[in-house]
mmCIF file of C-alpha atoms in Angstrom:
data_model
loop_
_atom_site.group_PDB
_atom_site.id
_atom_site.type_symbol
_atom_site.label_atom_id
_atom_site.label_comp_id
_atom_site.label_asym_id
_atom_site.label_seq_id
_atom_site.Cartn_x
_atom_site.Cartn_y
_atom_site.Cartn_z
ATOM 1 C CA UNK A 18 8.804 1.426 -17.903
ATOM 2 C CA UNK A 19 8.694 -1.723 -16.399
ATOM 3 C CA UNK A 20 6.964 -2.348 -12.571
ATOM 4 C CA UNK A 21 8.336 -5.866 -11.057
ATOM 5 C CA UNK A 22 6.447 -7.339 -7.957
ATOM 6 C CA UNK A 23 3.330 -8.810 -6.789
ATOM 7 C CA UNK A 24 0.215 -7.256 -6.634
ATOM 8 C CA UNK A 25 -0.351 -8.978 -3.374
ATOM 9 C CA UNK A 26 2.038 -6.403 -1.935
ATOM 10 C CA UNK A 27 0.372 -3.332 -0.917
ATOM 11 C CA UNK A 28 3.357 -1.278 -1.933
ATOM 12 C CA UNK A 29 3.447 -2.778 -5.321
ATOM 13 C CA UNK A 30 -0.104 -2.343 -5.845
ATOM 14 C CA UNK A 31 -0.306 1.209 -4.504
ATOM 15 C CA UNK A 32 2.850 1.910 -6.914
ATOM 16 C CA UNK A 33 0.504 0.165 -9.939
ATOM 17 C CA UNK A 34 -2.213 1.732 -9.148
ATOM 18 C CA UNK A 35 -1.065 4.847 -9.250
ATOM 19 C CA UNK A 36 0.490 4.678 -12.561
ATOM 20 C CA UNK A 37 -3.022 3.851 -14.045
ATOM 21 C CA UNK A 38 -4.252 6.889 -12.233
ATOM 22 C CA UNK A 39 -1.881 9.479 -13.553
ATOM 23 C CA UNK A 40 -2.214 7.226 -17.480
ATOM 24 C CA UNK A 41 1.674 6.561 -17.533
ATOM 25 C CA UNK A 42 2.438 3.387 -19.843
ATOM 26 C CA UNK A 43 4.048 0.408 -18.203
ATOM 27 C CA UNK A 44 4.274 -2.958 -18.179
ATOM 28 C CA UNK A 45 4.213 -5.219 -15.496
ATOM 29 C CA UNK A 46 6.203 -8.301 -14.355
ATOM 30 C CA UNK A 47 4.616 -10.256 -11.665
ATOM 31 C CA UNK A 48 7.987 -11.686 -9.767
ATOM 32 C CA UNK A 49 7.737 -12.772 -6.373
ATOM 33 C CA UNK A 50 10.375 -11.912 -3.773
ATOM 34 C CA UNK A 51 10.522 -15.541 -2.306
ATOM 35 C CA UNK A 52 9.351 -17.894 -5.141
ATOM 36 C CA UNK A 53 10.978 -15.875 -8.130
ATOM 37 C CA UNK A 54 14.034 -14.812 -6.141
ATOM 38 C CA UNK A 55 16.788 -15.604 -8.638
ATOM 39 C CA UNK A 56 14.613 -14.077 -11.247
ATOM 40 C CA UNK A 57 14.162 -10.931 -9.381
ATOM 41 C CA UNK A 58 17.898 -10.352 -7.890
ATOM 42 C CA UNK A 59 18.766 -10.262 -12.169
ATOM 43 C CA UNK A 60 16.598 -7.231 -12.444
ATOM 44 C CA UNK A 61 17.590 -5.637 -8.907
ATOM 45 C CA UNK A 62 20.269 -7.638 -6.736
ATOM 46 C CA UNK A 63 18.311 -6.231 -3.853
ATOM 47 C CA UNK A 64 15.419 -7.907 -4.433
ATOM 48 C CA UNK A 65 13.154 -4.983 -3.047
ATOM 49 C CA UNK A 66 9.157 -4.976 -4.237
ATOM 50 C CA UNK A 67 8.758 -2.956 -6.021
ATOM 51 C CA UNK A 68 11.286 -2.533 -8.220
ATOM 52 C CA UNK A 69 10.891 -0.018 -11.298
ATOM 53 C CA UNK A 70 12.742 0.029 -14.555
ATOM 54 C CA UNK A 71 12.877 3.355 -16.160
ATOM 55 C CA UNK A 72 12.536 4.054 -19.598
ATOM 56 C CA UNK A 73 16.223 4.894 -19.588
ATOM 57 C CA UNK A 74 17.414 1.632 -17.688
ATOM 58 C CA UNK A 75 17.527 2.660 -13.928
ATOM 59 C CA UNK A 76 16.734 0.749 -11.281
ATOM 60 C CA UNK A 77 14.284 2.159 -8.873
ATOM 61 C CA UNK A 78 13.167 0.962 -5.444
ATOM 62 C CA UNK A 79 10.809 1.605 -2.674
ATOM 63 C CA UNK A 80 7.566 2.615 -3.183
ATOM 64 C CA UNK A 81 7.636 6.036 -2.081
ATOM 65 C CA UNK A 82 10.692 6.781 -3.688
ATOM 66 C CA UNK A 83 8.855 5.372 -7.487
ATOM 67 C CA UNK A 84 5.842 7.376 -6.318
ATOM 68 C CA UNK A 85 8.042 10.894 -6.559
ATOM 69 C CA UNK A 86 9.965 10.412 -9.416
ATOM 70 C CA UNK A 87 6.279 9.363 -11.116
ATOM 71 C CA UNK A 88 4.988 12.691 -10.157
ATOM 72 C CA UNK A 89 7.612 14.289 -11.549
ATOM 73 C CA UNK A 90 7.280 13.201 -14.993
ATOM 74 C CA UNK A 91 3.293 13.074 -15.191
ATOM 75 C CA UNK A 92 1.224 15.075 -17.279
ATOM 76 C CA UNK A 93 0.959 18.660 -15.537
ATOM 77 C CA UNK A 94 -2.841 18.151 -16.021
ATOM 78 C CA UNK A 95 -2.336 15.073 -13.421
ATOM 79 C CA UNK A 96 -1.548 15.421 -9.791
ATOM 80 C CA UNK A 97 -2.232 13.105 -6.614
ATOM 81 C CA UNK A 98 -1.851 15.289 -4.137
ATOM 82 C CA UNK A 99 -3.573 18.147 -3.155
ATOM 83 C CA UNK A 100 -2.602 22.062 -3.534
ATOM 84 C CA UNK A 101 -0.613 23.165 -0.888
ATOM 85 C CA UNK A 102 -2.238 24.390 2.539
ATOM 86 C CA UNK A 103 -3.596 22.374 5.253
ATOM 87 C CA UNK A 104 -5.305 19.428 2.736
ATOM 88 C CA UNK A 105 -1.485 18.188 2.113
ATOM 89 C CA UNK A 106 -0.774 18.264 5.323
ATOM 90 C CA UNK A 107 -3.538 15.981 6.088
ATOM 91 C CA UNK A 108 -2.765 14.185 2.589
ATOM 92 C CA UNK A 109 0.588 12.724 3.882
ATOM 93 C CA UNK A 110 -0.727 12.320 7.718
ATOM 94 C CA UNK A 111 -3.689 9.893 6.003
ATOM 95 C CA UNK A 112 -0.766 8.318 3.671
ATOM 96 C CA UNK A 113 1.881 7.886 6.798
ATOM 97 C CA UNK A 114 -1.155 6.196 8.797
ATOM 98 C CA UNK A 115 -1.693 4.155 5.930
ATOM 99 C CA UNK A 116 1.940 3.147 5.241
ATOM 100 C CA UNK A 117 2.251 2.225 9.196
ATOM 101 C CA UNK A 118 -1.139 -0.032 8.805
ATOM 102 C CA UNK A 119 0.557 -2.030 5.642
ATOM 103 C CA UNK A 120 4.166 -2.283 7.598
ATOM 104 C CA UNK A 121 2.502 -3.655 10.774
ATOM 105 C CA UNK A 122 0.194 -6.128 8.689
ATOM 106 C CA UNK A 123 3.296 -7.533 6.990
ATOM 107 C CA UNK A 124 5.409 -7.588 10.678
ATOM 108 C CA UNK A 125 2.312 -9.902 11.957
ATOM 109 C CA UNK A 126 2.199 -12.183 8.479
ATOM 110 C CA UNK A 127 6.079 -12.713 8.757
ATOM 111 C CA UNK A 128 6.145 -13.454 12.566
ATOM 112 C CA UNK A 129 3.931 -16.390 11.794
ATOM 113 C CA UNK A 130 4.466 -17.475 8.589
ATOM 114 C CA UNK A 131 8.576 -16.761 9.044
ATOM 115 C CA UNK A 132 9.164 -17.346 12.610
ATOM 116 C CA UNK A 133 9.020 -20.888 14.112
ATOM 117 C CA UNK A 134 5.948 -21.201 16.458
ATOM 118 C CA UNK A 135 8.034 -22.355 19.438
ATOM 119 C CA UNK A 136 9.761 -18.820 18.299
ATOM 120 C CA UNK A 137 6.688 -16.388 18.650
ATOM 121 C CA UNK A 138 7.155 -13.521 20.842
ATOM 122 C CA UNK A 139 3.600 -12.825 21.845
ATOM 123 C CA UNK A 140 4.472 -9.380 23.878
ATOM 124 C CA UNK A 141 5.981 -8.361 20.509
ATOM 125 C CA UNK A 142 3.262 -9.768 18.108
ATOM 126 C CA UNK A 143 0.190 -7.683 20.957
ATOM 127 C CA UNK A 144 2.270 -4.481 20.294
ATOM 128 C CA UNK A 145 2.346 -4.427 16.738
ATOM 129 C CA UNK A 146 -1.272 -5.451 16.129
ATOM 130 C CA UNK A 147 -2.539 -2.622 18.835
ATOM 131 C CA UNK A 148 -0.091 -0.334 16.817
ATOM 132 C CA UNK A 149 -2.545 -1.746 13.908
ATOM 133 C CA UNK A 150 -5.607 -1.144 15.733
ATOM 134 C CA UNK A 151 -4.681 2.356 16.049
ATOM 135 C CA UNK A 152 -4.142 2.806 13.075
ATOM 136 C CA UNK A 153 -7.112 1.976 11.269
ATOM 137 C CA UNK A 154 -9.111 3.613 14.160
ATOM 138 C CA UNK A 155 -7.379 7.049 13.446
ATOM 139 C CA UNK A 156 -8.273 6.701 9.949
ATOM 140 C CA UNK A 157 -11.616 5.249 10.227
ATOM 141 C CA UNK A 158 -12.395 8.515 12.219
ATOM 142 C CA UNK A 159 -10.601 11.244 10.319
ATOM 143 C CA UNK A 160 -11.595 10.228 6.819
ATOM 144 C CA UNK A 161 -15.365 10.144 8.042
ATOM 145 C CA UNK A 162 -18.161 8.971 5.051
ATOM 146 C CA UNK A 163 -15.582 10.515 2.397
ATOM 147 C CA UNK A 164 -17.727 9.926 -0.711
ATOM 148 C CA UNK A 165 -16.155 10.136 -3.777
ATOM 149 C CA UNK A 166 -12.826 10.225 -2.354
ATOM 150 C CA UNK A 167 -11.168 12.010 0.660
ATOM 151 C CA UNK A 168 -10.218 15.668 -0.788
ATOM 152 C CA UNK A 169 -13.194 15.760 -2.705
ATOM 153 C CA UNK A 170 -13.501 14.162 -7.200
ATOM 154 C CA UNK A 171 -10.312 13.333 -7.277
ATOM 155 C CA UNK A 172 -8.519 10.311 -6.014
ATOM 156 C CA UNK A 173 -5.096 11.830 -4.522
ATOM 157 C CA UNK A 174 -1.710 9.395 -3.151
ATOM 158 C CA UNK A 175 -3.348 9.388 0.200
ATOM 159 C CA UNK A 176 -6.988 7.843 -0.873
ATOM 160 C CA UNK A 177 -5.036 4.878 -2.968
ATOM 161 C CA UNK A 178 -2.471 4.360 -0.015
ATOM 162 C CA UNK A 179 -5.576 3.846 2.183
ATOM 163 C CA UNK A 180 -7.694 1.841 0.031
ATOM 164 C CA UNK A 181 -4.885 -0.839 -0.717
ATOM 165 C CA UNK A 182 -3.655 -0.725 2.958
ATOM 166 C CA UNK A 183 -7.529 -2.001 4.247
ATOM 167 C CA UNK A 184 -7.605 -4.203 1.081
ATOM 168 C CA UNK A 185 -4.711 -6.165 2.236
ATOM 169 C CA UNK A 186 -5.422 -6.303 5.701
ATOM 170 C CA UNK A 187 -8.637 -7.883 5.145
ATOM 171 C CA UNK A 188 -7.411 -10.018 2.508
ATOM 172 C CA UNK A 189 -4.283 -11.117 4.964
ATOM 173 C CA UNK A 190 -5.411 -10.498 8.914
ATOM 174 C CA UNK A 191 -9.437 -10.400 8.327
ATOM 175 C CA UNK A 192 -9.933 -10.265 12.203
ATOM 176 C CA UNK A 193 -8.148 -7.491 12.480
ATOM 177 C CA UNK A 194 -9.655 -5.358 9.734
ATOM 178 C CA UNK A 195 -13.552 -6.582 10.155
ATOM 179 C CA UNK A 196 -15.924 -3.764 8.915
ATOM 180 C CA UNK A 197 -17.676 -3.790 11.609
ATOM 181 C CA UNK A 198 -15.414 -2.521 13.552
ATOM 182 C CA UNK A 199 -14.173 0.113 10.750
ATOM 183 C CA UNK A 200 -17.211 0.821 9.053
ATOM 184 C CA UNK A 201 -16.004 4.702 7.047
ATOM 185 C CA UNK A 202 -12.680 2.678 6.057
ATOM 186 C CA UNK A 203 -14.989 -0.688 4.966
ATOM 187 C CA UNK A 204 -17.194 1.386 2.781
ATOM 188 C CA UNK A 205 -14.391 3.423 1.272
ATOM 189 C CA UNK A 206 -12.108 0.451 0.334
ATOM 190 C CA UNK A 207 -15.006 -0.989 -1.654
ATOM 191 C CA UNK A 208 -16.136 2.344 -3.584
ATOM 192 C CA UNK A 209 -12.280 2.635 -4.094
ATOM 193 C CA UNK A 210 -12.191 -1.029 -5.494
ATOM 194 C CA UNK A 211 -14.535 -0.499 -8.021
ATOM 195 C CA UNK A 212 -13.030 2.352 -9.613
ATOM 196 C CA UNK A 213 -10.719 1.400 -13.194
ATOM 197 C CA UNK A 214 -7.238 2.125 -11.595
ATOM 198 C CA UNK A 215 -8.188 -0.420 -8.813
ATOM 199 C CA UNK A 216 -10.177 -2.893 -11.343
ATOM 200 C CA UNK A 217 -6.814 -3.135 -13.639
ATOM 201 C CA UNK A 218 -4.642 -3.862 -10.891
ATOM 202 C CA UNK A 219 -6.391 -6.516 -8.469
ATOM 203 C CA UNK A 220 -5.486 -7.387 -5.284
ATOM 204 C CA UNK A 221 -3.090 -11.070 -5.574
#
């Protein structure tokens, strides 16, 4: 299999990481969406990040759409969510908080970095980065001092989503994800950095 994107992307990452996690071979093409373009609509004329190659030639997109068909073909013994019951209810509540964290980082980078300043809507740009705020505040609180990882040993979908949604936050918008002001989310991003899955597939 083949994973094409950026590791800057916190959808390409979590998608990377992921693989390492559950030990599924791949290789990796680093192609930017912007700067490699051309290279990247000959893979996928969409251009989506990711983008993931099967083994039998399909063309896969979106990360949580690579993320199911990857559980599907892992190794029984390997699993990233937890058992049924009220933990995987809370396991995709922590993952959809997370996902809404990433998309509201990258609607702030693109309305400056995209938009022409005389073009900023600031009404638009305060709404998305309270919608931010909350966020992180909901999961600073309901993940708690989670030590190893949320569920308990094991690293599930919603502890990766998390860790590379505060990584690239911080990394992007550091204001807005300063430790201080998330301290259980600070501590876990950095325990969660350290680990091999994280180490092989570093942020940028």
């Amino acid at each position: 299999m083949k994973l094409i994107g950026m590791l800057d992307s916190p959808y390409v990452r979590r998608v990377a990481i992921s693989l390492h996690a559950l030990d599924i071979p791949f290789t990796h093409e680093p192609l930017s969406v912007f700067s490699g373009f051309d290279a990247f609509r000959a893979i996928n004329p969409v251009v989506k990040a990711p983008t993931l190659v099967t083994d039998d030639g399909i063309v896969l997109m979106e990360s949580g759409v690579i993320l199911d068909y990857i559980g599907h073909i892992a190794r029984r013994d390997r699993c990233l969510q937890p058992d049924a019951g009220p933990d995987l209810a809370k396991a995709a509540r922590l993952t959809g908080l997370a996902l809404t964290a990433c998309e509201k980082t990258v609607q702030i980078i693109y309305e400056h970095k995209l938009r022409p300043p005389e073009k900023l809507y600031q009404p638009w740009l305060d709404r998305v980065t309270d919608q931010l705020r909350q966020a992180y505040r909901l999961l600073d609180e309901e993940i708690g001092p989670a030590h190893p990882w949320i569920f308990g040993a094991a690293a599930t979908q919603a502890d990766i989503t998390l860790a590379v949604a505060f990584r690239f936050t911080r990394e992007m918008l550091p204001p807005l994800a300063a430790p201080e002001h998330f301290p259980h989310l600070a501590a876990f991003s950095e325990r969660a950095e350290a680990t091999a899955p994280f180490l092989a597939c570093p942020f940028g």
